[in-house]
Amino acid sequence: MKRTAKHILSVLALTALLASCEKDNMPGPDAQVYGKIIDKANGALVETELVNGARIEAFELGYPTQVSQVWVIKNNGEYRNNLVFSNKYDFQLRNSNFFPQSLLGYQIKPGENQLDFQVTPYLRIKNPQVTYDAATKKVNASFTLEGGDATVRLAQVRLYAFSDIYVGENVKFNITGTSIQTFANVAVPTTTVTLSMDIAANATLFPAGRDYFFRIGALASVPNVGTIRHNFAPYVKITL
Amino acid sequence: MKKLTISLSILAVVALGSCKKYLDVQPLDRVPADQLLLDPNGVKVLLANLYSRMPVEDFKYNPGQGFNYHRTTSQSNYVEPGFGTTYFTDEATLSQGSGVGPVGEGYWGYDGIRQTNQLLEQIPSVTTLTEAQKTALKGECRFIRAYMYFQMAKRYGGLPIIEKSLVYEPGTDNADLFIPRSTEKQTWDWILSELEEASKTMQPSYTAAEGPYRATKWAALALKSRAALFAASLAKYWSRAPLVGDAVTQKLVGGFTSSDADAYYQQCIDASTSVITNSGKALYRPTPANRAEAVTNYQTIFQNPTAADVEVIFKKGYVDGSTTFLQGHNNDLYYNPSQTNTGNIYFGRSSPTVELVDLYEDYTDNGVGASVPLVTRTDGNENDFVGDPRNVDVNKPFRQYDNTTDIFANKDARMHASIITPGSRWKNVTIVMQGGMIKQDGSKVVYTNDFALGKDGKTYWSFGASSNSGSSGYSGFFGIGGNSANNYPISGFSQKKFVQESVTVPAPYFSSTLDFIDMRLAEMYLNYAEAAVESGKGSTATAAQYINALRRRAGHTDNIPATLANVLKERRVELAFEYHRYWDLVRRREMHTKYVTARRTVLIPMIDLRPATPKYIFVRANNFYDEVAGGRTFLQRDYYRPIPGVATNKLVQNPEF
C-alpha cells in the first residue's frame, strides 16, 4: 500500500515537472558562417590543428557584457559554424598562428555567410617533402621556411606522425630524437631544413601495413602577440 | 507536572515576548553580533570561523573543487578524495591517473573577505577588549584577508580590492557595488603592504596551546616572503608566456617592469631575513650524527609537527572527522600502501614520479650537489623511457641488482623520509612494489600478476607476491588501466611525507588529524636564496649558507655554491609534497613549455628469472595514464583562471576565456 502511494506520488511529481517544460518561443540560431583563413601573400590556406590550434574569437554585440565565443578552425584552414544568431559581431583573430587582426561590427545575415580572413602567417613552410626510405626505415622531411615579417624568429621545427589525419602538435606519437629541432629563438634560416624519423626504433607505434600521417610543423617566436600556435604543412599519408 | 510547568513557562515567555514589536524578533537559533562581541570568547568564535575559512592548500584542498573540501551532505555519503596540487605536477600522479593543471577556478573568496571586513568594522566597538588587544586582533584579521587575496591573486591576477563590507541598497542601481579590478601590480602591492602593516601589530607568539596554529607576526612576514617571491617571479618571467587582450591592455594581468621584479625580490629578502633572524625559529635538529638519524629527524617534522614546532611558523590542526562532522582529513587513509591499509576502500593513491626520486642527491657526489639519477643501466643511458613497458626490450643493458633496495642506498635522507621505495620498511612491513617479471625463457609479464619458476626451483610472482591484500601481499601496480582498483601505486613509489608511521589511523573517512605545516623556516631559507640568486640583491654567501644548512640537516657534510640550479633543486627536494611545486612552476612560467603532450615518468622494478639466482632490473617508463591520454598539456592561458560571473559582476575577463 505504502509502495503504491509512493508510486502515485512520484508519477504526480513527474507529471508536474513535465507539465512545466514548455518550449520557449525564442527564435533559434538562423545563420551559418563559413570561410577560410588565407595567406594574403599567396592565397594558400593557413594550416592549423583542431585541438588547441588557431581559433576565431567572436563577440555578439548588443549585450551589456560581451562574452567570447571560440570558433575552431579545421586542420586545413577552413571553418564552419552552422548555429549562429544573425547580428553584428566583433571578431578577434589572435593567439593563433598568424599575426593578430580584428574585424569589428561585422553584420551576419540570416542564412549562409561566407567570411574569409586574409592573414599573414608567422611562418610559411615551403616546398615540403616527406618521403619514406624503406632501406633505412626512416621517414625524411625537407623544407624551407619563410617568416611572415622581419620580427619573426624560430623556436622549433618538428616532423609529426600519427595514425589519423588530425596529426599535429597536440595529436601525435610521442617521438623525439632527429624528428625535432629546438632553437633559442633564432633568425629564420634560409637554407633547407631536414628532419627524419626512425620508424624501426619506434616499431611498436607503427604496426606494418597501415596508413600513417606525417606533417611538418614549425613554431615561431614573435613579441607581444600572446599565445603562438604552430604553423603546419599539409599532412602526407604514407603506408608503412 | 514538571513538563506542564515547563510548557507553561515557555508559553508565557513566548506570549509575553510577543507583546511588543512583534516583527522585531531576533532569531533564537543564533547569537546576535552585539551579544557575541560583548564576550572576548565570542570574538574568538568569530575569529575561529575566519581561520576555518582560510584558503590553506592543505590535505583538504581539492584543486578541482576548492578549499576545505568535503563532498558529503551526511557522513555516510560518497566521499571524493581531496588530493592537492601535487598531482598536477611532476612530483607525482594519482594511482588512478591525473592530469597536469590548471587548478579549478573554485576559489572566489569574497564571502570570507566580507566576513573579515565585518569583523574588522566591529572590533572598535568591542568594549571587553583592551586597545592593545584590538590592535593585535585587527592585524590578525588583515593577515587572514591578505591570505585570501593572495590565493585569489595567484589564480586570477588583478582583483577588485574591497576593504569594507558593502551594502546593497534595494531600489537603486547599486553602482558602488561594482568595484573594478585593480591592476595585477596594484593587487600584489596591496597584499604585500597589508601583510607588512598586519605584521606590525600582530603578536610575536602565543601560548603553547595555541602555538603555531594561530598566526603570529612571523606568519604574516613569512606569507609576505612567499607572496613577494611570487610577484617577483611573475614580474621577471611573465613574458615567457605572454598574453593579449583587454585584461592585458588594462594591466589587469601582467604589466610588470624589470624594476618591479627587483623591488619584489628585495621585499622577499627583507621579509625572509626578518623571520630568520628575529622569530626565534630554528631548523629542527640541524646536525644529525649520521644519515639514519637525518632520515628520522626529517620524517618526524611531518608526522609529528608538534615535536618540530621550533621550525614551524604556521600550521593547521584538525579534529577527528569521523566523530565531528566536516572535520578531519584522509591523508593516512589514502596514502598508506595496501599492505598497511587499515580497511578504508581508498588506499595507495599516491604515485611519486621517478623524476622526483632522480632529483635527490647521492651522498657519493661530494662537492657537486647535482642530482644523481638512479642507475638502472650499464650503458649510462638513463633517458630511455619506454612508452608501454609491456613492449620493453628485456635485452637492453639493464643493470642487475640482487634486491630492490640497493639502488636507493646512497640517496639523500629526505628521499627516504618522503617516499616509500620498493623493498623499504614501513610500519614494520617490507613494502612490495614490483611491476613485472622476465621468465627463464626471456618472455615477459608486465602489469599483470603471474608466477613462474626460477632456476633455483622457487616460485616467483611478477608483482612480488600472490595476494593484493594483507601485509604479506603486494602494494603496487595491481589493476592498472582497470576501472575499480586504483589503490596500487603505478610508479614504483608511494608517498611517505605527511603520512604517520607510528600512528595507526582507523578506517572511517576523515579519521586523520595530522597537522598540516603551511609555513616553516626552511621555506624562508629557500625564498631568500632564490630571491638573492635571481636578483643579485642580498648575499649569495648567505644564500649558500642557507641551502647548505638544509643539506647538513639531511646528512650532507659538504657545501655547494648557491647557483640558481642548486637553489631550485634544493627547493624541490626540501619542499616536495608540501604543495609548493605547482605554484613554483606557475610563477616561473615553466608549465606551458614543460607540458606539451608530456608524460610523467615511473620506475618499474621487475624480477629477472634468467640468471641462476633471480635478479632485479628497473625499467624506466612513461606513466601509464599520461601515455594513454597522449600526454599532458598546459596552455599558456591557464596561468590565469577565468573570472567567474563576468556577465553580472561586469569585471574584465582574463585572456582567452
PDB file of C-alpha atoms in Angstrom, chain B residues 40-277:
ATOM      1  CA  PRO B  40      36.024  38.048  24.458  1.00  0.00           C
ATOM      2  CA  ASN B  41      35.291  34.389  23.770  1.00  0.00           C
ATOM      3  CA  GLY B  42      32.606  35.457  21.345  1.00  0.00           C
ATOM      4  CA  VAL B  43      35.243  37.363  19.419  1.00  0.00           C
ATOM      5  CA  LYS B  44      37.319  34.207  19.419  1.00  0.00           C
ATOM      6  CA  VAL B  45      34.406  32.323  17.918  1.00  0.00           C
ATOM      7  CA  LEU B  46      34.196  34.821  15.064  1.00  0.00           C
ATOM      8  CA  LEU B  47      37.943  34.644  14.602  1.00  0.00           C
ATOM      9  CA  ALA B  48      37.908  30.844  14.599  1.00  0.00           C
ATOM     10  CA  ASN B  49      35.305  30.974  11.846  1.00  0.00           C
ATOM     11  CA  LEU B  50      37.629  33.131   9.769  1.00  0.00           C
ATOM     12  CA  TYR B  51      40.531  30.736  10.374  1.00  0.00           C
ATOM     13  CA  SER B  52      38.374  27.841   9.242  1.00  0.00           C
ATOM     14  CA  ARG B  53      37.585  29.748   6.057  1.00  0.00           C
ATOM     15  CA  MET B  54      41.230  30.435   5.279  1.00  0.00           C
ATOM     16  CA  PRO B  55      42.157  29.031   1.883  1.00  0.00           C
ATOM     17  CA  VAL B  56      45.057  26.887   3.065  1.00  0.00           C
ATOM     18  CA  GLU B  57      46.263  24.486   0.397  1.00  0.00           C
ATOM     19  CA  ASP B  58      46.322  21.561   2.752  1.00  0.00           C
ATOM     20  CA  PHE B  59      45.208  17.934   2.690  1.00  0.00           C
ATOM     21  CA  LYS B  60      41.635  19.079   2.142  1.00  0.00           C
ATOM     22  CA  TYR B  61      42.270  21.278  -0.858  1.00  0.00           C
ATOM     23  CA  ASN B  62      40.799  19.735  -3.968  1.00  0.00           C
ATOM     24  CA  PRO B  63      42.157  21.626  -6.989  1.00  0.00           C
ATOM     25  CA  GLY B  64      39.045  20.813  -8.986  1.00  0.00           C
ATOM     26  CA  GLN B  65      36.588  21.792  -6.263  1.00  0.00           C
ATOM     27  CA  GLY B  66      38.101  24.219  -3.813  1.00  0.00           C
ATOM     28  CA  PHE B  67      39.357  24.587  -0.274  1.00  0.00           C
ATOM     29  CA  ASN B  68      38.242  22.671   2.829  1.00  0.00           C
ATOM     30  CA  TYR B  69      36.551  20.226   0.534  1.00  0.00           C
ATOM     31  CA  HIS B  70      34.141  17.607   1.854  1.00  0.00           C
ATOM     32  CA  ARG B  71      31.888  16.206  -0.767  1.00  0.00           C
ATOM     33  CA  THR B  72      29.214  14.958   1.558  1.00  0.00           C
ATOM     34  CA  THR B  73      25.946  16.135   2.923  1.00  0.00           C
ATOM     35  CA  SER B  74      25.926  13.481   5.589  1.00  0.00           C
ATOM     36  CA  GLN B  75      28.752  11.432   6.970  1.00  0.00           C
ATOM     37  CA  SER B  76      27.753   8.267   5.179  1.00  0.00           C
ATOM     38  CA  ASN B  77      27.748   9.807   1.718  1.00  0.00           C
ATOM     39  CA  TYR B  78      30.183   9.027  -1.026  1.00  0.00           C
ATOM     40  CA  VAL B  79      33.372  10.941  -0.413  1.00  0.00           C
ATOM     41  CA  GLU B  80      35.563  12.136  -3.238  1.00  0.00           C
ATOM     42  CA  PRO B  81      39.231  12.161  -2.355  1.00  0.00           C
ATOM     43  CA  GLY B  82      40.622  15.605  -1.669  1.00  0.00           C
ATOM     44  CA  PHE B  83      44.159  15.491  -3.096  1.00  0.00           C
ATOM     45  CA  GLY B  84      46.301  18.574  -3.605  1.00  0.00           C
ATOM     46  CA  THR B  85      48.183  20.203  -6.433  1.00  0.00           C
ATOM     47  CA  THR B  86      50.985  17.632  -6.115  1.00  0.00           C
ATOM     48  CA  TYR B  87      49.202  15.538  -8.742  1.00  0.00           C
ATOM     49  CA  PHE B  88      49.132  18.393 -11.222  1.00  0.00           C
ATOM     50  CA  THR B  89      52.918  18.441 -11.345  1.00  0.00           C
ATOM     51  CA  ASP B  90      55.996  16.332 -11.943  1.00  0.00           C
ATOM     52  CA  GLU B  91      56.091  15.318  -8.259  1.00  0.00           C
ATOM     53  CA  ALA B  92      53.533  12.547  -8.520  1.00  0.00           C
ATOM     54  CA  THR B  93      50.496  11.203 -10.272  1.00  0.00           C
ATOM     55  CA  LEU B  94      47.457   9.684  -8.683  1.00  0.00           C
ATOM     56  CA  SER B  95      47.365   5.902  -8.917  1.00  0.00           C
ATOM     57  CA  GLN B  96      44.172   6.184 -10.990  1.00  0.00           C
ATOM     58  CA  GLY B  97      45.820   8.738 -13.263  1.00  0.00           C
ATOM     59  CA  SER B  98      45.673  12.507 -13.058  1.00  0.00           C
ATOM     60  CA  GLY B  99      46.186  15.395 -15.445  1.00  0.00           C
ATOM     61  CA  VAL B 100      48.531  18.335 -15.245  1.00  0.00           C
ATOM     62  CA  GLY B 101      46.990  21.616 -14.101  1.00  0.00           C
ATOM     63  CA  PRO B 102      45.372  24.066 -14.206  1.00  0.00           C
ATOM     64  CA  VAL B 103      43.676  24.142 -10.826  1.00  0.00           C
ATOM     65  CA  GLY B 104      39.939  24.719 -10.998  1.00  0.00           C
ATOM     66  CA  GLU B 105      38.521  28.184 -10.531  1.00  0.00           C
ATOM     67  CA  GLY B 106      36.810  27.063  -7.328  1.00  0.00           C
ATOM     68  CA  TYR B 107      38.038  29.948  -5.197  1.00  0.00           C
ATOM     69  CA  TRP B 108      36.394  33.333  -5.453  1.00  0.00           C
ATOM     70  CA  GLY B 109      36.789  34.163  -1.790  1.00  0.00           C
ATOM     71  CA  TYR B 110      34.702  37.288  -1.407  1.00  0.00           C
ATOM     72  CA  ASP B 111      32.352  35.697   1.136  1.00  0.00           C
ATOM     73  CA  GLY B 112      35.241  35.156   3.528  1.00  0.00           C
ATOM     74  CA  ILE B 113      36.607  38.608   2.739  1.00  0.00           C
ATOM     75  CA  ARG B 114      33.232  40.146   3.550  1.00  0.00           C
ATOM     76  CA  GLN B 115      33.114  38.350   6.913  1.00  0.00           C
ATOM     77  CA  THR B 116      36.631  39.563   7.684  1.00  0.00           C
ATOM     78  CA  ASN B 117      35.687  43.116   6.750  1.00  0.00           C
ATOM     79  CA  GLN B 118      32.630  42.892   9.004  1.00  0.00           C
ATOM     80  CA  LEU B 119      34.704  41.763  11.970  1.00  0.00           C
ATOM     81  CA  LEU B 120      37.278  44.474  11.276  1.00  0.00           C
ATOM     82  CA  GLU B 121      34.485  47.050  11.364  1.00  0.00           C
ATOM     83  CA  GLN B 122      33.045  45.686  14.609  1.00  0.00           C
ATOM     84  CA  ILE B 123      36.301  45.432  16.562  1.00  0.00           C
ATOM     85  CA  PRO B 124      36.406  49.108  17.623  1.00  0.00           C
ATOM     86  CA  SER B 125      33.038  48.757  19.346  1.00  0.00           C
ATOM     87  CA  VAL B 126      34.011  45.729  21.422  1.00  0.00           C
ATOM     88  CA  THR B 127      34.094  47.021  24.977  1.00  0.00           C
ATOM     89  CA  THR B 128      35.647  43.988  26.613  1.00  0.00           C
ATOM     90  CA  LEU B 129      38.974  44.180  24.783  1.00  0.00           C
ATOM     91  CA  THR B 130      41.867  46.490  25.598  1.00  0.00           C
ATOM     92  CA  GLU B 131      43.156  48.814  22.898  1.00  0.00           C
ATOM     93  CA  ALA B 132      46.273  46.675  22.568  1.00  0.00           C
ATOM     94  CA  GLN B 133      44.185  43.542  22.095  1.00  0.00           C
ATOM     95  CA  LYS B 134      42.060  45.302  19.499  1.00  0.00           C
ATOM     96  CA  THR B 135      45.095  46.376  17.524  1.00  0.00           C
ATOM     97  CA  ALA B 136      46.535  42.864  17.570  1.00  0.00           C
ATOM     98  CA  LEU B 137      43.179  41.432  16.530  1.00  0.00           C
ATOM     99  CA  LYS B 138      42.892  43.861  13.649  1.00  0.00           C
ATOM    100  CA  GLY B 139      46.319  42.799  12.456  1.00  0.00           C
ATOM    101  CA  GLU B 140      45.251  39.167  12.595  1.00  0.00           C
ATOM    102  CA  CYS B 141      42.138  39.938  10.536  1.00  0.00           C
ATOM    103  CA  ARG B 142      44.175  41.806   7.953  1.00  0.00           C
ATOM    104  CA  PHE B 143      46.549  38.843   7.725  1.00  0.00           C
ATOM    105  CA  ILE B 144      43.637  36.489   7.082  1.00  0.00           C
ATOM    106  CA  ARG B 145      42.178  38.823   4.473  1.00  0.00           C
ATOM    107  CA  ALA B 146      45.544  39.186   2.731  1.00  0.00           C
ATOM    108  CA  TYR B 147      45.870  35.387   2.765  1.00  0.00           C
ATOM    109  CA  MET B 148      42.540  35.137   0.940  1.00  0.00           C
ATOM    110  CA  TYR B 149      43.589  37.757  -1.598  1.00  0.00           C
ATOM    111  CA  PHE B 150      46.921  36.011  -2.110  1.00  0.00           C
ATOM    112  CA  GLN B 151      45.205  32.763  -3.082  1.00  0.00           C
ATOM    113  CA  MET B 152      42.947  34.649  -5.493  1.00  0.00           C
ATOM    114  CA  ALA B 153      45.750  36.765  -6.987  1.00  0.00           C
ATOM    115  CA  LYS B 154      47.677  33.565  -7.788  1.00  0.00           C
ATOM    116  CA  ARG B 155      44.659  32.377  -9.759  1.00  0.00           C
ATOM    117  CA  TYR B 156      43.159  35.484 -11.313  1.00  0.00           C
ATOM    118  CA  GLY B 157      45.787  38.242 -11.396  1.00  0.00           C
ATOM    119  CA  GLY B 158      44.405  41.736 -10.646  1.00  0.00           C
ATOM    120  CA  LEU B 159      41.372  41.745  -8.337  1.00  0.00           C
ATOM    121  CA  PRO B 160      38.688  44.091  -7.052  1.00  0.00           C
ATOM    122  CA  ILE B 161      40.101  45.162  -3.687  1.00  0.00           C
ATOM    123  CA  ILE B 162      37.296  45.529  -1.164  1.00  0.00           C
ATOM    124  CA  GLU B 163      38.302  46.837   2.247  1.00  0.00           C
ATOM    125  CA  LYS B 164      34.864  47.399   3.765  1.00  0.00           C
ATOM    126  CA  SER B 165      31.637  45.436   3.895  1.00  0.00           C
ATOM    127  CA  LEU B 166      29.494  46.634   1.025  1.00  0.00           C
ATOM    128  CA  VAL B 167      25.808  47.418   1.489  1.00  0.00           C
ATOM    129  CA  TYR B 168      23.143  46.546  -1.030  1.00  0.00           C
ATOM    130  CA  GLU B 169      20.565  49.302  -1.423  1.00  0.00           C
ATOM    131  CA  PRO B 170      17.302  47.976  -2.849  1.00  0.00           C
ATOM    132  CA  GLY B 171      15.739  50.207  -5.429  1.00  0.00           C
ATOM    133  CA  THR B 172      18.976  51.864  -6.545  1.00  0.00           C
ATOM    134  CA  ASP B 173      21.394  50.885  -9.295  1.00  0.00           C
ATOM    135  CA  ASN B 174      23.963  49.946  -6.621  1.00  0.00           C
ATOM    136  CA  ALA B 175      26.742  51.361  -8.734  1.00  0.00           C
ATOM    137  CA  ASP B 176      29.035  51.368  -5.667  1.00  0.00           C
ATOM    138  CA  LEU B 177      28.960  47.579  -5.566  1.00  0.00           C
ATOM    139  CA  PHE B 178      30.615  47.200  -8.938  1.00  0.00           C
ATOM    140  CA  ILE B 179      34.229  47.624  -7.914  1.00  0.00           C
ATOM    141  CA  PRO B 180      36.502  47.098 -10.913  1.00  0.00           C
ATOM    142  CA  ARG B 181      39.660  45.005 -10.908  1.00  0.00           C
ATOM    143  CA  SER B 182      42.864  46.688  -9.799  1.00  0.00           C
ATOM    144  CA  THR B 183      45.906  46.088 -11.946  1.00  0.00           C
ATOM    145  CA  GLU B 184      47.889  42.979 -11.151  1.00  0.00           C
ATOM    146  CA  LYS B 185      50.741  45.097  -9.817  1.00  0.00           C
ATOM    147  CA  GLN B 186      48.423  47.131  -7.591  1.00  0.00           C
ATOM    148  CA  THR B 187      46.931  43.902  -6.259  1.00  0.00           C
ATOM    149  CA  TRP B 188      50.310  42.412  -5.311  1.00  0.00           C
ATOM    150  CA  ASP B 189      51.468  45.719  -3.855  1.00  0.00           C
ATOM    151  CA  TRP B 190      48.332  45.911  -1.746  1.00  0.00           C
ATOM    152  CA  ILE B 191      48.721  42.323  -0.482  1.00  0.00           C
ATOM    153  CA  LEU B 192      52.358  42.944   0.443  1.00  0.00           C
ATOM    154  CA  SER B 193      51.647  46.228   2.210  1.00  0.00           C
ATOM    155  CA  GLU B 194      48.705  44.684   4.094  1.00  0.00           C
ATOM    156  CA  LEU B 195      50.965  41.895   5.329  1.00  0.00           C
ATOM    157  CA  GLU B 196      53.629  44.379   6.342  1.00  0.00           C
ATOM    158  CA  GLU B 197      51.083  46.502   8.230  1.00  0.00           C
ATOM    159  CA  ALA B 198      49.483  43.443   9.820  1.00  0.00           C
ATOM    160  CA  SER B 199      52.845  42.153  10.988  1.00  0.00           C
ATOM    161  CA  LYS B 200      53.499  45.405  12.840  1.00  0.00           C
ATOM    162  CA  THR B 201      50.566  44.870  15.189  1.00  0.00           C
ATOM    163  CA  MET B 202      50.260  41.094  15.382  1.00  0.00           C
ATOM    164  CA  GLN B 203      51.592  39.240  18.393  1.00  0.00           C
ATOM    165  CA  PRO B 204      55.071  37.673  18.196  1.00  0.00           C
ATOM    166  CA  SER B 205      53.940  34.467  19.907  1.00  0.00           C
ATOM    167  CA  TYR B 206      51.018  32.749  21.571  1.00  0.00           C
ATOM    168  CA  THR B 207      50.580  30.312  24.430  1.00  0.00           C
ATOM    169  CA  ALA B 208      51.744  26.756  23.961  1.00  0.00           C
ATOM    170  CA  ALA B 209      48.139  25.631  23.441  1.00  0.00           C
ATOM    171  CA  GLU B 210      47.548  27.987  20.536  1.00  0.00           C
ATOM    172  CA  GLY B 211      51.118  27.681  19.335  1.00  0.00           C
ATOM    173  CA  PRO B 212      51.730  27.948  15.597  1.00  0.00           C
ATOM    174  CA  TYR B 213      48.038  27.258  14.919  1.00  0.00           C
ATOM    175  CA  ARG B 214      47.415  30.952  15.462  1.00  0.00           C
ATOM    176  CA  ALA B 215      49.051  33.433  13.120  1.00  0.00           C
ATOM    177  CA  THR B 216      51.841  35.482  14.643  1.00  0.00           C
ATOM    178  CA  LYS B 217      53.591  38.447  13.115  1.00  0.00           C
ATOM    179  CA  TRP B 218      56.118  35.936  11.796  1.00  0.00           C
ATOM    180  CA  ALA B 219      53.375  34.150   9.885  1.00  0.00           C
ATOM    181  CA  ALA B 220      52.455  37.467   8.275  1.00  0.00           C
ATOM    182  CA  LEU B 221      56.071  38.096   7.294  1.00  0.00           C
ATOM    183  CA  ALA B 222      56.516  34.519   6.079  1.00  0.00           C
ATOM    184  CA  LEU B 223      53.461  34.926   3.883  1.00  0.00           C
ATOM    185  CA  LYS B 224      54.872  38.221   2.706  1.00  0.00           C
ATOM    186  CA  SER B 225      58.088  36.460   1.756  1.00  0.00           C
ATOM    187  CA  ARG B 226      56.088  33.869  -0.205  1.00  0.00           C
ATOM    188  CA  ALA B 227      53.869  36.448  -1.912  1.00  0.00           C
ATOM    189  CA  ALA B 228      56.795  38.739  -2.771  1.00  0.00           C
ATOM    190  CA  LEU B 229      58.664  35.846  -4.369  1.00  0.00           C
ATOM    191  CA  PHE B 230      55.561  35.008  -6.370  1.00  0.00           C
ATOM    192  CA  ALA B 231      55.145  38.597  -7.557  1.00  0.00           C
ATOM    193  CA  ALA B 232      58.866  38.924  -8.312  1.00  0.00           C
ATOM    194  CA  SER B 233      58.874  35.774 -10.406  1.00  0.00           C
ATOM    195  CA  LEU B 234      55.812  36.972 -12.307  1.00  0.00           C
ATOM    196  CA  ALA B 235      57.459  40.297 -12.977  1.00  0.00           C
ATOM    197  CA  LYS B 236      60.615  38.609 -14.182  1.00  0.00           C
ATOM    198  CA  TYR B 237      59.137  35.724 -16.159  1.00  0.00           C
ATOM    199  CA  TRP B 238      55.687  36.890 -17.282  1.00  0.00           C
ATOM    200  CA  SER B 239      56.982  37.435 -20.797  1.00  0.00           C
ATOM    201  CA  ARG B 240      57.843  33.748 -21.084  1.00  0.00           C
ATOM    202  CA  ALA B 241      54.120  33.203 -21.568  1.00  0.00           C
ATOM    203  CA  PRO B 242      52.745  36.484 -22.844  1.00  0.00           C
ATOM    204  CA  LEU B 243      49.037  37.014 -23.363  1.00  0.00           C
ATOM    205  CA  VAL B 244      46.978  39.551 -25.273  1.00  0.00           C
ATOM    206  CA  GLY B 245      43.528  41.024 -24.757  1.00  0.00           C
ATOM    207  CA  ASP B 246      41.673  43.706 -22.816  1.00  0.00           C
ATOM    208  CA  ALA B 247      42.881  42.401 -19.456  1.00  0.00           C
ATOM    209  CA  VAL B 248      46.479  42.775 -20.651  1.00  0.00           C
ATOM    210  CA  THR B 249      45.961  46.227 -22.153  1.00  0.00           C
ATOM    211  CA  GLN B 250      44.496  47.397 -18.860  1.00  0.00           C
ATOM    212  CA  LYS B 251      47.316  45.635 -16.971  1.00  0.00           C
ATOM    213  CA  LEU B 252      44.828  43.525 -15.014  1.00  0.00           C
ATOM    214  CA  VAL B 253      47.223  40.699 -15.766  1.00  0.00           C
ATOM    215  CA  GLY B 254      50.905  41.278 -16.342  1.00  0.00           C
ATOM    216  CA  GLY B 255      52.173  44.777 -16.976  1.00  0.00           C
ATOM    217  CA  PHE B 256      55.254  44.495 -14.778  1.00  0.00           C
ATOM    218  CA  THR B 257      58.626  46.096 -15.425  1.00  0.00           C
ATOM    219  CA  SER B 258      62.039  44.710 -14.575  1.00  0.00           C
ATOM    220  CA  SER B 259      62.400  47.238 -11.761  1.00  0.00           C
ATOM    221  CA  ASP B 260      59.201  45.769 -10.272  1.00  0.00           C
ATOM    222  CA  ALA B 261      60.925  42.389 -10.200  1.00  0.00           C
ATOM    223  CA  ASP B 262      63.900  43.841  -8.353  1.00  0.00           C
ATOM    224  CA  ALA B 263      61.667  45.591  -5.836  1.00  0.00           C
ATOM    225  CA  TYR B 264      59.655  42.432  -5.134  1.00  0.00           C
ATOM    226  CA  TYR B 265      62.796  40.313  -4.762  1.00  0.00           C
ATOM    227  CA  GLN B 266      64.077  42.885  -2.268  1.00  0.00           C
ATOM    228  CA  GLN B 267      60.814  42.670  -0.298  1.00  0.00           C
ATOM    229  CA  CYS B 268      61.147  38.878  -0.277  1.00  0.00           C
ATOM    230  CA  ILE B 269      64.717  39.126   1.005  1.00  0.00           C
ATOM    231  CA  ASP B 270      63.748  41.597   3.727  1.00  0.00           C
ATOM    232  CA  ALA B 271      60.743  39.634   4.931  1.00  0.00           C
ATOM    233  CA  SER B 272      62.640  36.327   4.895  1.00  0.00           C
ATOM    234  CA  THR B 273      65.568  37.857   6.766  1.00  0.00           C
ATOM    235  CA  SER B 274      63.271  39.306   9.387  1.00  0.00           C
ATOM    236  CA  VAL B 275      61.674  35.916  10.053  1.00  0.00           C
ATOM    237  CA  ILE B 276      65.006  34.065  10.023  1.00  0.00           C
ATOM    238  CA  THR B 277      66.807  36.436  12.385  1.00  0.00           C
TER     239      THR B 277
END
